[in-house]
Amino acid sequence: MNPIQTIRGRLRVTQAALAKELGVTQGNISHYEQGQEVPPTVAKMLIKFAASLGETITYSDIYGDPIYT
């Protein structure tokens, strides 16, 4: 499962509801769930929205852990 889809499940919201909260379209949410990179401004809004629901979401939850070589 994609990180955004997982987060959305944790928040128990639909794509449409999440899109409205983040100021993007439902199509954008669908693209993020299919692997399109989430812009940093949207990630920041997602973290704030999750916090308003009592959930802690981090950049690592959204983007995954960085790989160091």
Coordinates of N, CA and C in Angstrom, one line a residue:
M1 N 0.8 -1.2 0.0 CA 0.0 0.0 0.0 C 0.9 1.2 0.0
N2 N 0.5 2.3 -0.7 CA 1.2 3.5 -0.9 C 1.2 4.3 0.5
P3 N 2.2 5.0 0.8 CA 2.2 5.8 2.1 C 1.0 6.7 2.2
I4 N 0.7 7.4 1.2 CA -0.5 8.4 1.2 C -1.8 7.6 1.5
Q5 N -1.9 6.5 0.8 CA -3.1 5.7 1.0 C -3.2 5.1 2.5
T6 N -2.0 4.8 3.0 CA -1.9 4.3 4.4 C -2.3 5.4 5.3
I7 N -1.7 6.6 5.1 CA -2.0 7.7 6.0 C -3.5 8.1 5.9
R8 N -4.1 8.1 4.7 CA -5.5 8.4 4.6 C -6.3 7.4 5.3
G9 N -5.9 6.1 5.3 CA -6.6 5.1 6.1 C -6.6 5.4 7.6
R10 N -5.4 5.7 8.0 CA -5.2 6.1 9.4 C -6.1 7.2 9.8
L11 N -6.3 8.2 8.9 CA -7.1 9.4 9.2 C -8.6 9.1 9.0
R12 N -8.9 8.0 8.4 CA -10.3 7.6 8.1 C -11.0 8.6 7.3
V13 N -10.4 9.1 6.3 CA -11.1 10.1 5.4 C -11.1 9.6 3.9
T14 N -12.0 10.1 3.2 CA -12.0 9.7 1.7 C -11.0 10.6 1.0
Q15 N -10.8 10.2 -0.3 CA -9.9 11.0 -1.1 C -10.5 12.4 -1.2
A16 N -11.8 12.5 -1.4 CA -12.4 13.8 -1.6 C -12.2 14.7 -0.3
A17 N -12.4 14.1 0.8 CA -12.3 14.8 2.1 C -10.9 15.3 2.3
L18 N -9.9 14.4 2.0 CA -8.5 14.8 2.2 C -8.1 15.9 1.2
A19 N -8.6 15.7 0.0 CA -8.3 16.8 -1.0 C -8.8 18.1 -0.6
K20 N -10.0 18.2 -0.1 CA -10.6 19.4 0.4 C -9.7 20.0 1.5
E21 N -9.3 19.2 2.5 CA -8.5 19.7 3.6 C -7.1 20.2 3.1
L22 N -6.6 19.6 2.1 CA -5.2 20.0 1.6 C -5.3 21.0 0.5
G23 N -6.5 21.4 0.0 CA -6.6 22.4 -1.0 C -6.1 21.9 -2.4
V24 N -6.3 20.6 -2.6 CA -5.9 20.0 -3.9 C -7.2 19.3 -4.4
T25 N -7.1 18.7 -5.6 CA -8.2 18.0 -6.2 C -8.2 16.5 -5.7
Q26 N -9.3 15.8 -5.9 CA -9.3 14.4 -5.6 C -8.4 13.7 -6.5
G27 N -8.3 14.2 -7.8 CA -7.4 13.6 -8.7 C -5.9 13.6 -8.3
N28 N -5.6 14.7 -7.6 CA -4.2 14.9 -7.1 C -4.0 13.8 -6.0
I29 N -5.0 13.6 -5.1 CA -4.8 12.5 -4.1 C -4.6 11.2 -4.7
S30 N -5.4 10.9 -5.8 CA -5.3 9.7 -6.5 C -3.9 9.5 -7.1
H31 N -3.4 10.5 -7.7 CA -2.0 10.5 -8.2 C -1.0 10.2 -7.2
Y32 N -1.1 10.9 -6.0 CA -0.2 10.7 -4.9 C -0.2 9.2 -4.5
E33 N -1.4 8.7 -4.4 CA -1.6 7.3 -4.0 C -1.0 6.3 -5.0
Q34 N -0.9 6.8 -6.3 CA -0.3 5.9 -7.3 C 1.2 6.1 -7.5
G35 N 1.8 7.0 -6.6 CA 3.2 7.1 -6.6 C 3.8 8.4 -7.1
Q36 N 2.9 9.4 -7.5 CA 3.4 10.7 -7.8 C 3.9 11.4 -6.5
E37 N 5.0 12.0 -6.6 CA 5.6 12.6 -5.4 C 4.7 13.8 -4.9
V38 N 4.6 13.8 -3.6 CA 3.8 14.8 -2.9 C 4.7 16.1 -2.8
P39 N 4.2 17.2 -3.2 CA 4.9 18.4 -3.1 C 5.1 18.8 -1.6
P40 N 6.3 19.4 -1.2 CA 6.5 19.7 0.2 C 5.4 20.5 0.9
T41 N 4.8 21.4 0.1 CA 3.8 22.3 0.7 C 2.6 21.4 1.0
V42 N 2.2 20.5 0.2 CA 1.1 19.6 0.5 C 1.4 18.6 1.7
A43 N 2.7 18.2 1.7 CA 3.1 17.3 2.8 C 3.0 18.1 4.2
K44 N 3.3 19.3 4.2 CA 3.2 20.1 5.4 C 1.8 20.3 5.8
M45 N 0.9 20.5 4.8 CA -0.5 20.6 5.2 C -1.1 19.3 5.7
L46 N -0.6 18.2 5.1 CA -1.1 16.9 5.5 C -0.7 16.6 7.0
I47 N 0.5 17.0 7.3 CA 1.0 16.8 8.7 C 0.2 17.6 9.7
K48 N -0.2 18.9 9.3 CA -1.0 19.8 10.1 C -2.4 19.2 10.3
F49 N -3.0 18.7 9.1 CA -4.3 18.2 9.2 C -4.4 17.0 10.1
A50 N -3.4 16.1 9.9 CA -3.3 14.9 10.8 C -3.3 15.3 12.3
A51 N -2.5 16.3 12.6 CA -2.3 16.7 14.0 C -3.7 17.2 14.5
S52 N -4.4 17.9 13.6 CA -5.8 18.4 14.1 C -6.7 17.3 14.4
L53 N -6.4 16.1 13.9 CA -7.2 14.9 14.2 C -6.6 14.0 15.3
G54 N -5.5 14.5 15.8 CA -4.8 13.8 16.9 C -3.9 12.7 16.4
E55 N -3.5 12.7 15.2 CA -2.6 11.7 14.6 C -1.2 12.4 14.3
T56 N -0.2 11.7 14.6 CA 1.2 12.2 14.3 C 1.7 11.6 13.0
I57 N 1.9 12.5 12.0 CA 2.4 12.1 10.7 C 3.7 12.8 10.5
T58 N 4.7 12.1 10.0 CA 6.0 12.8 9.8 C 6.4 12.8 8.3
Y59 N 7.4 13.6 8.0 CA 7.8 13.5 6.6 C 8.3 12.1 6.2
S60 N 8.9 11.4 7.1 CA 9.3 10.0 6.8 C 8.1 9.1 6.5
D61 N 7.0 9.4 7.2 CA 5.7 8.6 6.8 C 5.3 8.9 5.4
I62 N 5.5 10.1 5.0 CA 5.0 10.5 3.6 C 6.0 10.1 2.6
Y63 N 7.3 10.4 2.8 CA 8.3 10.1 1.8 C 9.1 8.9 2.0
G64 N 9.0 8.2 3.1 CA 9.8 7.1 3.4 C 11.1 7.6 4.0
D65 N 11.9 6.6 4.6 CA 13.1 7.0 5.2 C 14.2 7.2 4.1
P66 N 15.0 8.2 4.3 CA 16.1 8.5 3.3 C 17.0 7.3 3.2
I67 N 17.5 7.1 2.0 CA 18.5 6.0 1.8 C 19.9 6.7 1.7
Y68 N 20.8 6.3 2.6 CA 22.1 6.9 2.6 C 23.1 5.9 1.9
T69 N 23.9 6.4 1.0 CA 24.8 5.5 0.3 C 26.2 5.9 0.7

